[in-house]
Short mmCIF file of C-alpha atoms in Angstrom, two decimals:
data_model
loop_
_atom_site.label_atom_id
_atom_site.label_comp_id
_atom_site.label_asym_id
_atom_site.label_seq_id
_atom_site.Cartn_x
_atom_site.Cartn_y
_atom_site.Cartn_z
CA UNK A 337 0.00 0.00 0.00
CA UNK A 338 3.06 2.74 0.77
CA UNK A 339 4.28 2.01 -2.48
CA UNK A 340 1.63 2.58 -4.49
CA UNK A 341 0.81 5.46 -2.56
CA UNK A 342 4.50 7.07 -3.14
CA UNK A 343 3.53 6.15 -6.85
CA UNK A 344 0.04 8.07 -6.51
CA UNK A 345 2.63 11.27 -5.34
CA UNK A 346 4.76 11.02 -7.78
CA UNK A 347 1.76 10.72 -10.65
CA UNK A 348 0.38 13.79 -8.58
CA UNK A 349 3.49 16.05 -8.29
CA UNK A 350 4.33 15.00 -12.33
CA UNK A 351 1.09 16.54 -13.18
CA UNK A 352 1.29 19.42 -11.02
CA UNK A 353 4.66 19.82 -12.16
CA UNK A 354 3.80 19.90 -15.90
CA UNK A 355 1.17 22.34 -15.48
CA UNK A 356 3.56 24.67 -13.48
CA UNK A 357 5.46 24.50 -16.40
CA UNK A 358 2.82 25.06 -18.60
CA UNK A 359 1.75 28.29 -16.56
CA UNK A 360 5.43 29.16 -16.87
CA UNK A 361 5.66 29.51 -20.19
CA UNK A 362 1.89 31.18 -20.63
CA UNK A 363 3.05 33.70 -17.94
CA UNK A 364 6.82 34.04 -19.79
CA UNK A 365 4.54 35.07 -23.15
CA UNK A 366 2.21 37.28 -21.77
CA UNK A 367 5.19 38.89 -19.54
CA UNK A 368 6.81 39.74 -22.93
CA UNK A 369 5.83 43.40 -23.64
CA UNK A 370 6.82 45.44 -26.65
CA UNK A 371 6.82 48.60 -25.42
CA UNK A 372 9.37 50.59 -24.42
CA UNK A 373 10.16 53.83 -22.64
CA UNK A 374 12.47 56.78 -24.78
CA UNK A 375 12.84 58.85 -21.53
CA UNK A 376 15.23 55.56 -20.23
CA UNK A 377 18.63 55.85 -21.47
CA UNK A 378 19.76 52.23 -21.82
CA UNK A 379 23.23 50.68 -23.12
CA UNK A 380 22.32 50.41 -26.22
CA UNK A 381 23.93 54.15 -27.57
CA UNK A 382 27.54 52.42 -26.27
CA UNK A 383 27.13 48.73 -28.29
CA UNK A 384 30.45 47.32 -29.56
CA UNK A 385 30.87 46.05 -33.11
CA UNK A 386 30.93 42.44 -31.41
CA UNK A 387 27.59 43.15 -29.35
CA UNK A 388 25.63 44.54 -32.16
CA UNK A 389 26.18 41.45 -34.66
CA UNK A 390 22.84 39.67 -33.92
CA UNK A 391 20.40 42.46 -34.27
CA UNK A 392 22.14 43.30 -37.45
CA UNK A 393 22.17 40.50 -39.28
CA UNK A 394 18.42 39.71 -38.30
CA UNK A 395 17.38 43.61 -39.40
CA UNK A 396 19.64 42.69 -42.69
CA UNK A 397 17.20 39.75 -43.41
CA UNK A 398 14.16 42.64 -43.62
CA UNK A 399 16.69 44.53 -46.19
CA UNK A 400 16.68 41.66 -48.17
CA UNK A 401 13.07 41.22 -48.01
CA UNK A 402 12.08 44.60 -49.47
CA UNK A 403 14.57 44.30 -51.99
CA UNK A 404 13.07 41.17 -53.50
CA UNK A 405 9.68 42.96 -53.61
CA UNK A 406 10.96 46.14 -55.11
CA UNK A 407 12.91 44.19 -58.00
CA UNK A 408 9.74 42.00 -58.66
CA UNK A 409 7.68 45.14 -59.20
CA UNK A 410 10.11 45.97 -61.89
CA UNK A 411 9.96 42.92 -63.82
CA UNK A 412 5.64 42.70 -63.16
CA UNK A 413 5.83 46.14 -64.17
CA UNK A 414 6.20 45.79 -68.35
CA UNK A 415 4.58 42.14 -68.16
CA UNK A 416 1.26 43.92 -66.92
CA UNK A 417 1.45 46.47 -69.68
CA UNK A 418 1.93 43.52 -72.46
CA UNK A 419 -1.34 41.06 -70.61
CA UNK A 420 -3.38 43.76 -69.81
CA UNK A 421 -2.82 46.27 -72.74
CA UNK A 422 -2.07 49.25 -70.71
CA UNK A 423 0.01 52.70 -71.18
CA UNK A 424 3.38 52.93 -69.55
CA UNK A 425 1.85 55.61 -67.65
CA UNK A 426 -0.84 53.44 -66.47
CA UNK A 427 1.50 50.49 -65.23
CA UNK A 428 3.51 53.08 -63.28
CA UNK A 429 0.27 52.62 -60.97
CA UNK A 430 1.85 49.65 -59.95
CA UNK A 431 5.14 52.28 -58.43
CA UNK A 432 2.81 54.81 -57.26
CA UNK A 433 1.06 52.28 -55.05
CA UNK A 434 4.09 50.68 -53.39
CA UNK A 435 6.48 54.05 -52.68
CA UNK A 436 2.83 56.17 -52.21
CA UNK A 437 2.38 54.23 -49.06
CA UNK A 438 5.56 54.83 -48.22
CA UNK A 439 5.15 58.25 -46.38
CA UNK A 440 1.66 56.97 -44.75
CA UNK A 441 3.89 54.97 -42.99
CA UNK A 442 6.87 56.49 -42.16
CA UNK A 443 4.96 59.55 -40.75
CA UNK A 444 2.16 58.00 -39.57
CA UNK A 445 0.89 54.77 -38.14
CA UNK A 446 4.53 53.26 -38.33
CA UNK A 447 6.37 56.49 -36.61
CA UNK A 448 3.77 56.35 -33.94
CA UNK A 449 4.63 53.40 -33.28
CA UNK A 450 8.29 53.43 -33.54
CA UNK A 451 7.99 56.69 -30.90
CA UNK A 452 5.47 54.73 -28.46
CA UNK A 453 6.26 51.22 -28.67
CA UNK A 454 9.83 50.95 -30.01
CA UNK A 455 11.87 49.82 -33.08
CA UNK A 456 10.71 45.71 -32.74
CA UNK A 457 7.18 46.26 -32.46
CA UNK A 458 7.40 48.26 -35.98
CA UNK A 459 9.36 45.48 -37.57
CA UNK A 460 6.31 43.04 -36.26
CA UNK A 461 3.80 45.70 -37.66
CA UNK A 462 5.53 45.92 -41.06
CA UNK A 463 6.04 42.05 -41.45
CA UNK A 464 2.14 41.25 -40.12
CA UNK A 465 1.54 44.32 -43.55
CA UNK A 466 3.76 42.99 -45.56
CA UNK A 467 2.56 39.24 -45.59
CA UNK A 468 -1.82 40.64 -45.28
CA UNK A 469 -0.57 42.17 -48.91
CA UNK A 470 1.26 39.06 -50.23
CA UNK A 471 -1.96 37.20 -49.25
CA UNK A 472 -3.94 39.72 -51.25
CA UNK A 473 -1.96 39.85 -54.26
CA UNK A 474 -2.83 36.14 -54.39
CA UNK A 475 -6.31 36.35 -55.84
CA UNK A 476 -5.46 39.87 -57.70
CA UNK A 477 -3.00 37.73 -60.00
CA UNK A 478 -5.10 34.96 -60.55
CA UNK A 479 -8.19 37.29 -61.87
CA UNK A 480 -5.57 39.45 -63.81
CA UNK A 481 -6.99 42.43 -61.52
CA UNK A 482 -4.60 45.56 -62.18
CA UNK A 483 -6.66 47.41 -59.47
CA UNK A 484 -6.48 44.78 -57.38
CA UNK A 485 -3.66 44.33 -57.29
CA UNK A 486 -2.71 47.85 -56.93
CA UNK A 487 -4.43 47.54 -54.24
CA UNK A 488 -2.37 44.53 -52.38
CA UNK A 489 0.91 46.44 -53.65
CA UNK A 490 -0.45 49.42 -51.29
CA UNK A 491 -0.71 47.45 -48.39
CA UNK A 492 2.55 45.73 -49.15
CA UNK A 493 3.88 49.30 -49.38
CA UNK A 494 2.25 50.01 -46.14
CA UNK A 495 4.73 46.93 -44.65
CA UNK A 496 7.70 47.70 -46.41
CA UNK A 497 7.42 51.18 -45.22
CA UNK A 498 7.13 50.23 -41.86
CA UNK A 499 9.83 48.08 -41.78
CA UNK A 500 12.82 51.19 -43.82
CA UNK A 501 11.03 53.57 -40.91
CA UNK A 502 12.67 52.02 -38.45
CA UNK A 503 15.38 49.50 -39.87
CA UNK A 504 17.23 51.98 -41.80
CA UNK A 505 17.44 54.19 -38.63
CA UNK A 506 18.09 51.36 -36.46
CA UNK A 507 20.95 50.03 -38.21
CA UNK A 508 22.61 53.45 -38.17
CA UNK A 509 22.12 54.19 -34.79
CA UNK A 510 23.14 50.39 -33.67
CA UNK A 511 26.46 49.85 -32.91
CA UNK A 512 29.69 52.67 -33.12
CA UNK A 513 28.24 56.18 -34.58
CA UNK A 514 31.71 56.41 -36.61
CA UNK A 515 30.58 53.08 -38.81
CA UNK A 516 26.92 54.08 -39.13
CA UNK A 517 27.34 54.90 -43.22
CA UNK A 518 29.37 51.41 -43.69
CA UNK A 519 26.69 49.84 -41.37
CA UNK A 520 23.84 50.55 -43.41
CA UNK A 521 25.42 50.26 -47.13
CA UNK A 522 26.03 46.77 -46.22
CA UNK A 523 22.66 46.16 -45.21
CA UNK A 524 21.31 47.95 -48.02
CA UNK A 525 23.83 45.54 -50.44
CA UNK A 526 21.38 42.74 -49.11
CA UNK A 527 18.94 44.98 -50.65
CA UNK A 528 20.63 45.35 -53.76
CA UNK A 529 20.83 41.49 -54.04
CA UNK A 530 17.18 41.25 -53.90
CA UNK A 531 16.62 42.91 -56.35
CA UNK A 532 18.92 41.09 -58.31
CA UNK A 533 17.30 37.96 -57.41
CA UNK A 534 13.58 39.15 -58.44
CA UNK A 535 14.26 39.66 -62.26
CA UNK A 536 16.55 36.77 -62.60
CA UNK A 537 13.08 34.48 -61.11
CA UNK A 538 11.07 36.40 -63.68
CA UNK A 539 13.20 35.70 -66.80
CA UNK A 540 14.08 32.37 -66.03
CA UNK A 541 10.90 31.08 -64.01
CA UNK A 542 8.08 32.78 -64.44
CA UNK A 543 7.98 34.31 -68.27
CA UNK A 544 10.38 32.49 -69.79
CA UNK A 545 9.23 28.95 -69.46
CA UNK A 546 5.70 29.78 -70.90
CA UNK A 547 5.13 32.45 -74.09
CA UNK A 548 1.70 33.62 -72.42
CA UNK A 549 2.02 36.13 -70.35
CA UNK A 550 -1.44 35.51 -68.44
CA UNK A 551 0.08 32.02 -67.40
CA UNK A 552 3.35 33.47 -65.98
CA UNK A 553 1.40 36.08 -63.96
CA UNK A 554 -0.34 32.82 -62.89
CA UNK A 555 3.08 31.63 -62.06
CA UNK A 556 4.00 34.75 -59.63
CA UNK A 557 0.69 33.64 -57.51
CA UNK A 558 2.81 31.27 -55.19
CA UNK A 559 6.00 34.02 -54.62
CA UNK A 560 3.36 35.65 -53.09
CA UNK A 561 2.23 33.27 -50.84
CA UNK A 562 5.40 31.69 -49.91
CA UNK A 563 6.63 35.35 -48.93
CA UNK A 564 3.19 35.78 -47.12
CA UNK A 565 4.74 32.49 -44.67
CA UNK A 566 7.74 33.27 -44.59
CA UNK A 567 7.15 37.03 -43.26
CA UNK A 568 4.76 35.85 -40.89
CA UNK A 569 7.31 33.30 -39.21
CA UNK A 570 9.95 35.99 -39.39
CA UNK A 571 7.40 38.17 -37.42
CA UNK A 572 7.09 35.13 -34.58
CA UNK A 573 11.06 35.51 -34.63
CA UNK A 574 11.30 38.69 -33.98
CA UNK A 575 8.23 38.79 -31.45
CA UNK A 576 10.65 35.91 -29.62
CA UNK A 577 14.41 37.49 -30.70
CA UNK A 578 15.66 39.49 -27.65
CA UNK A 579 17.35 42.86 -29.56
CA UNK A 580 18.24 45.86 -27.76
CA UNK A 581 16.18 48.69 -28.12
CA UNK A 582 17.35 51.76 -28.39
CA UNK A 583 15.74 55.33 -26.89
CA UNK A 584 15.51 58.74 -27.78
CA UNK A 585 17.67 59.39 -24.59
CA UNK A 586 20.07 56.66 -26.24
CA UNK A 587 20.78 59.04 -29.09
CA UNK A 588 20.45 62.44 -27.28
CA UNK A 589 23.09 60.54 -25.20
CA UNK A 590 25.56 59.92 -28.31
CA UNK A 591 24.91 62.92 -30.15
CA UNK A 592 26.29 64.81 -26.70
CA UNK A 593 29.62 62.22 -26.72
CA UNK A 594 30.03 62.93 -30.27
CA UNK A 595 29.86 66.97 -29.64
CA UNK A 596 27.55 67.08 -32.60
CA UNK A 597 24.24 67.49 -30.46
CA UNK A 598 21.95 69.36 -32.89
CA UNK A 599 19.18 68.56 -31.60
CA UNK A 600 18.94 71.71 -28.69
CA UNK A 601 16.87 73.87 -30.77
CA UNK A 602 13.32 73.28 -32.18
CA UNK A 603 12.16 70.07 -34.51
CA UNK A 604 11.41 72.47 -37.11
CA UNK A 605 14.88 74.17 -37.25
CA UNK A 606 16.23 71.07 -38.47
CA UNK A 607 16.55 72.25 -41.82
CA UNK A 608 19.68 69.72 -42.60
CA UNK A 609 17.07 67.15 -41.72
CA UNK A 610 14.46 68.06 -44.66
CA UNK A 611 17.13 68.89 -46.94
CA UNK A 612 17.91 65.63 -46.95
CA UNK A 613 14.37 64.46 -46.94
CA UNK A 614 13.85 66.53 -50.15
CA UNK A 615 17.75 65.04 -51.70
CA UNK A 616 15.77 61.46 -50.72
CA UNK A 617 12.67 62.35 -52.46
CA UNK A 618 14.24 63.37 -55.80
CA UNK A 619 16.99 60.42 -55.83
CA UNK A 620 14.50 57.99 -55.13
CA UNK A 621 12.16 58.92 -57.68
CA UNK A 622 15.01 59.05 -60.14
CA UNK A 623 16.44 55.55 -59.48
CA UNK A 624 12.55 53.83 -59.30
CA UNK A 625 11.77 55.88 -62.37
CA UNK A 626 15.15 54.26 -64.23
CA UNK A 627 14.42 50.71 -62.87
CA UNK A 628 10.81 50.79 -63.49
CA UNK A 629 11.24 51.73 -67.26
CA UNK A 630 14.39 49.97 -67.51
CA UNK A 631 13.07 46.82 -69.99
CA UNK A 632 10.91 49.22 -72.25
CA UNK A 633 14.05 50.90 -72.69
CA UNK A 634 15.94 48.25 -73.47
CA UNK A 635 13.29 46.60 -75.67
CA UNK A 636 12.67 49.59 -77.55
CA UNK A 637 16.02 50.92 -77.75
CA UNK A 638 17.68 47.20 -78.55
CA UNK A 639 16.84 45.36 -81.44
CA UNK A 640 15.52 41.64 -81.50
CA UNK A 641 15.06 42.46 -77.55
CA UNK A 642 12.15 40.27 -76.00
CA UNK A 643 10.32 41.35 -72.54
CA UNK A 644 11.87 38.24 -71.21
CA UNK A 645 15.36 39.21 -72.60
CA UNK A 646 14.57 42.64 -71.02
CA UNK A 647 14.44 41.16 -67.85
CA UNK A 648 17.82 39.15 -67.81
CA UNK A 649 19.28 43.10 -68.74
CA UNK A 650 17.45 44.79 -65.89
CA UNK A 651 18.75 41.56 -63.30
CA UNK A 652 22.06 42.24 -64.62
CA UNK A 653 21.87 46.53 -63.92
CA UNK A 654 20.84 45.25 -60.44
CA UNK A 655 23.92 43.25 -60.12
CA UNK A 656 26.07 46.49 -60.81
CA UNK A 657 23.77 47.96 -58.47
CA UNK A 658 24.73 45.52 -55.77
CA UNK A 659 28.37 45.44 -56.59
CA UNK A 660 28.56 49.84 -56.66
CA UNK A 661 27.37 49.17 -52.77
CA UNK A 662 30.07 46.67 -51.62
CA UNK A 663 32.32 48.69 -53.54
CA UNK A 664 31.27 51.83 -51.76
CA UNK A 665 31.85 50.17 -48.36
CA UNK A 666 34.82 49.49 -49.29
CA UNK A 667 35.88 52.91 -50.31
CA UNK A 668 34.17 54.51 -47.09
CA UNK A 669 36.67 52.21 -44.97
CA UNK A 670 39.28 55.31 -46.64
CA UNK A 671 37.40 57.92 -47.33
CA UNK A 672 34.91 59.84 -45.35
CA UNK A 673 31.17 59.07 -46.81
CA UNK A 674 30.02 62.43 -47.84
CA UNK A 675 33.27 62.59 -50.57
CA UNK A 676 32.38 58.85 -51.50
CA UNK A 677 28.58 60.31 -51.89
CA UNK A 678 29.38 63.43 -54.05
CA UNK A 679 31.40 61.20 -56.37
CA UNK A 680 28.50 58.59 -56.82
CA UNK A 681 25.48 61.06 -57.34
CA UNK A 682 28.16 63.39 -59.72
CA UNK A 683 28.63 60.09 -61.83
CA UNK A 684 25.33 59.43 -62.04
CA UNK A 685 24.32 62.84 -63.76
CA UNK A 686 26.86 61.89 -65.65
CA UNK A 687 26.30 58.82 -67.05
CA UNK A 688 22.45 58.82 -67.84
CA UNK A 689 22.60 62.01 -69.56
CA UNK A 690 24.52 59.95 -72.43
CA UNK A 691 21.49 57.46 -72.46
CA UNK A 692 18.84 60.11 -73.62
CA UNK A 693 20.75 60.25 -76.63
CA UNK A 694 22.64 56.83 -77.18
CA UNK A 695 20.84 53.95 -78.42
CA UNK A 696 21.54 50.14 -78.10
CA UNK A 697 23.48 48.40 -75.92
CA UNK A 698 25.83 51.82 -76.04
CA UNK A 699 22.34 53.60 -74.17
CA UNK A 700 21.89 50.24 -72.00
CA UNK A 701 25.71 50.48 -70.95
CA UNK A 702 25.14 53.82 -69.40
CA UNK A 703 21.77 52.96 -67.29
CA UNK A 704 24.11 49.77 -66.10
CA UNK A 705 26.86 52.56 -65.09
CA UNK A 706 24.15 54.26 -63.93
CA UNK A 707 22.81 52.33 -61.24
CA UNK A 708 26.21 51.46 -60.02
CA UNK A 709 26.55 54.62 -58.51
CA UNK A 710 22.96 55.01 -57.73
CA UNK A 711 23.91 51.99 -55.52
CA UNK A 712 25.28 53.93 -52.24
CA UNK A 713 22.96 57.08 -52.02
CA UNK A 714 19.72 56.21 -50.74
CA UNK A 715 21.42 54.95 -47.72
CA UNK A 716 24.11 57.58 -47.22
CA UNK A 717 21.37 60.25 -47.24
CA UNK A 718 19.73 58.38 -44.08
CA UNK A 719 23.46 58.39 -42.28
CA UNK A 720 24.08 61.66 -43.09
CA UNK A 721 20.68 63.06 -42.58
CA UNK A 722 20.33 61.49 -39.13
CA UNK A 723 23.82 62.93 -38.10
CA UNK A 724 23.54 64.33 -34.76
CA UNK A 725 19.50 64.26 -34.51
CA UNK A 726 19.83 62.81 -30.97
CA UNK A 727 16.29 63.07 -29.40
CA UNK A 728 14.59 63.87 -32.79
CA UNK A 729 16.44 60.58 -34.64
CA UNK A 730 12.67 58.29 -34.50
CA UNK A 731 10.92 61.55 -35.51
CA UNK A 732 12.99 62.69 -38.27
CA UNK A 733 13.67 58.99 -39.53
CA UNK A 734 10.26 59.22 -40.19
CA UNK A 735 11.02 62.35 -42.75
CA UNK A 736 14.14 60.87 -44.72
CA UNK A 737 12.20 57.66 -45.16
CA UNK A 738 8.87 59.70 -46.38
CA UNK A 739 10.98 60.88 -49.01
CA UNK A 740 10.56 58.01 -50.97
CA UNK A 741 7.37 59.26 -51.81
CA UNK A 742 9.33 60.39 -55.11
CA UNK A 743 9.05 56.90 -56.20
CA UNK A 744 5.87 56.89 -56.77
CA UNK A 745 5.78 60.74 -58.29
CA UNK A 746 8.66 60.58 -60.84
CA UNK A 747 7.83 57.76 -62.47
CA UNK A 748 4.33 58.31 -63.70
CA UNK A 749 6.24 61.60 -64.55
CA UNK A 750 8.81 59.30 -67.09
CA UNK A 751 5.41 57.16 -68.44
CA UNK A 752 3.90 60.13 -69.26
CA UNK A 753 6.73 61.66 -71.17
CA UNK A 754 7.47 58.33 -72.67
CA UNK A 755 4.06 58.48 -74.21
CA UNK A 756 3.96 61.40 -75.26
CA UNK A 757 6.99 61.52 -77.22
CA UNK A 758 6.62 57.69 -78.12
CA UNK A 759 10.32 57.22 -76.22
CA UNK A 760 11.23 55.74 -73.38
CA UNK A 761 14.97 57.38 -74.10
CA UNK A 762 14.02 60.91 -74.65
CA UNK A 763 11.94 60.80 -71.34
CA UNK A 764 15.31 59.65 -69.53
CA UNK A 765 15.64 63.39 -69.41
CA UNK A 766 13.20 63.04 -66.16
CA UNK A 767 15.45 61.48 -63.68
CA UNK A 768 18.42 63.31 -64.82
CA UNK A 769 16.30 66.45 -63.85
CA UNK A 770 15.59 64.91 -60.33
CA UNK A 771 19.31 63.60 -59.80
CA UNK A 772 20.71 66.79 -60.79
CA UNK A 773 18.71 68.57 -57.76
CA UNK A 774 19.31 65.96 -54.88
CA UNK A 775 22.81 66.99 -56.05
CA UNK A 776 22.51 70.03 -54.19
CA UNK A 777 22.38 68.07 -50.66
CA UNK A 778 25.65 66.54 -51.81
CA UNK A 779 27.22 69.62 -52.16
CA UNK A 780 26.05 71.22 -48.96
CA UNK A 781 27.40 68.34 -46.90
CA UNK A 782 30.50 68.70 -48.53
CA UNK A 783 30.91 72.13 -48.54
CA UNK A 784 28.68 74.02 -45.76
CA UNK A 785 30.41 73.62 -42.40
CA UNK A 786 27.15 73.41 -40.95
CA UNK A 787 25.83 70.36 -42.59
CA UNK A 788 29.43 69.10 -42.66
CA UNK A 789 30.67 69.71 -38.93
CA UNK A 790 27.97 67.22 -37.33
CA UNK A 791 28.94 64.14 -40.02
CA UNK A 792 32.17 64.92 -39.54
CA UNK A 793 32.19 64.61 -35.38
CA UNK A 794 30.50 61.16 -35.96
CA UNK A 795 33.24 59.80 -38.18
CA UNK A 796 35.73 60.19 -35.51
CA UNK A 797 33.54 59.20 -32.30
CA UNK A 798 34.87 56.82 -29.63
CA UNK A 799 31.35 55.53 -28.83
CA UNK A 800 31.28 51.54 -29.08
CA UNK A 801 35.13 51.28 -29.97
CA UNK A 802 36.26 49.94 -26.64
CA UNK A 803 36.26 46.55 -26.28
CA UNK A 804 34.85 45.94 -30.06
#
């Protein structure tokens, strides 16, 4: 009898045991909170290279993300014009849906977040967006619904914004202030090999296998939905991931230590800060405008040149896209950003003027040179904008991202121009226009000691060297 009653306990105390345990781990889920306070200065202005590592690389996988979206836009973008008989201006709907959400985001529901919650409740808020649009697309594609699938793209936009409103900040701001630029080129590199990735799975997968085009939109149907899983798990990950958070007293902090504390006067004296929204706003539209128009181009510029051909081009531009941003990493390690900057966005101006005029693979040579050295300056002007913010940084991240609102403005601007003149070339002339005055940002940082002064203190901090 004693024995089976010690058995009896043991059964008893198991049970008890496992639903402890259970309770444990219901109570260790609902403990987990998301929100965070920007009055608390934590360690997180002070992270070594070595301590900052993990929340890099995970933030990196969202660069990669929005990349792959971005480049498949491109490639969907003349495919829709061929199935569904529309204008060029028309299918530039597609761009002004994605980047038009953009500033909805950045300077609205996602910055409220970003300033209430913190940086990894947007990244869960952008990837929850991100894969509801995926999901939507699904059915858009299958009906051949343009509108529809505008619509989807919007939301996805809605995401994607989201997620640059606080990754591109967060990568600049995590880890040592002097290798914020380097930080977030190599990120962005991840970007640039998305998009690389996207038109080389159109060309080869989707629209080259099959010679109608209603099929291979069929085809795109299930990228959709295995993005819509895949964001969703990555949004359980970082719900579970453990990243530090950093605070607007975390910046205020650094921007003091770095001497190049800006932020004393008023928001709206910031007038670096929308300078460089406004340089953001007319580079961005420039290089989506380029991208987005890059296979009519090509098709109409090169002879015997096939949509599908087209594509394999505009994959290969993206690779010389992704290469111009290793390469500029590699320069900053030398030279200080801003010179590495002016020489890109110079070279640019450049280099597509020739393609207005040229014709052939000589025209199709310069948009490759092109984006090479469009490769470094979307993310340079988010450094370099963000230089010395301190307790504005969330706030006016919110501005530099919104500028990519020019995405969806220029290149409705190029469609139209295109059809008007019957020329996808002679309406080149557009982004050259917009390049030449984001310029002017380039110049100021360069040459105006107050733009330059506060960049300049961050390239030589101390913050995060010891012990990296």
């Amino acid at each position: 009898m004693a024995g089976k009653s010690l058995l009896l306990i043991d059964l008893r105390l198991g049970k008890l045991s496992s639903l402890l345990g259970g309770c444990s781990f219901k109570m260790g889920f609902m403990k987990r909170t998301l929100k965070v306070s920007d009055d608390e200065k934590t360690t997180a202005a002070e992270l070594t290279l070595r301590q900052s590592i993990y929340p890099l690389c995970l933030v990196t996988i969202l660069f990669f993300l929005w990349g792959f979206s971005y480049g498949l836009l491109d490639t969907l973008n003349k495919h829709f014009q061929n199935t569904l008989h529309i204008t060029r201006a028309r299918s530039s709907g597609l761009q002004a849906a994605y980047f038009g959400a953009y500033p909805l985001a950045s300077l609205g529901h996602a910055n409220w977040i970003l300033r209430h919650y913190g940086y990894r409740a947007v990244f869960i808020w952008g990837l929850c967006l991100y894969g509801i649009g995926a999901l939507v697309a699904w059915p858009c594609i299958l009906h051949r619904s343009f509108g529809g699938f505008c619509a989807a793209i919007f939301i996805i936009g809605n995401g994607l914004g989201s997620l640059e409103t606080a990754a591109n900040p967060y990568i600049t701001v995590c880890g040592p202030p002097r290798y914020a630029e380097m930080r977030i080129n190599i990120s962005q590199a991840f970007n640039g090999v998305g998009t690389v990735v996207a038109p080389v799975l159109g060309s080869y997968v989707f629209f080259l296998k099959t010679a109608d085009d209603t099929q291979a939109l069929r085809n795109v149907q299930w990228v959709y939905l295995a993005i819509a899983i895949f964001v969703f798990l990555l949004a359980i990950v970082f719900y579970f991931s453990t990243i530090p958070e950093i605070t607007d007293a975390d910046m205020a902090f650094q921007a003091a230590e770095t001497h190049a504390d800006t932020d004393i006067g008023p928001f709206y004296k910031q007038y670096r800060l929308f300078h460089a929204a406004f340089a953001q706003f007319c580079y961005t539209g420039a290089q989506v405008a380029i991208a987005s128009y890059f296979i009519n181009y090509v098709t109409e510029t090169r002879a015997n040149t096939s949509s599908a051909l087209g594509a394999k081009f505009l994959a290969g531009a993206q690779g010389a896209f992704a290469m111009g941003r290793f390469t500029g990493v590699g320069l900053m390690a030398f030279i200080r950003p801003r010179w590495v900057f002016l020489c890109y966005l110079t070279m640019c101006i450049v280099f597509i003027s020739p393609s207005i005029t040229q014709r052939g693979n000589t025209g199709m040579s310069m948009l490759y040179i092109t984006l090479f050295f469009e490769s470094i300056c979307f993310p340079t002007i988010v450094a370099l904008g963000m230089r010395g913010l301190g307790k504005y940084t969330k706030r006016g991240s919110g501005f530099i991202v919104g500028g990519v609102l020019g995405g969806a403005c220029v290149p409705p601007l190029l469609g139209a121009v295109a059809d008007l003149h019957n020329s996808t070339a002679k309406a080149m002339s557009v982004p050259l226009a917009f390049f030449i005055a984001a310029w002017s940002y380039s110049l100021c940082v360069n040459f105006v000691p107050s733009y330059r002064d506060p960049a300049d203190k961050f390239s030589t901090a101390k913050v995060g060297l010891v012990g990296s």
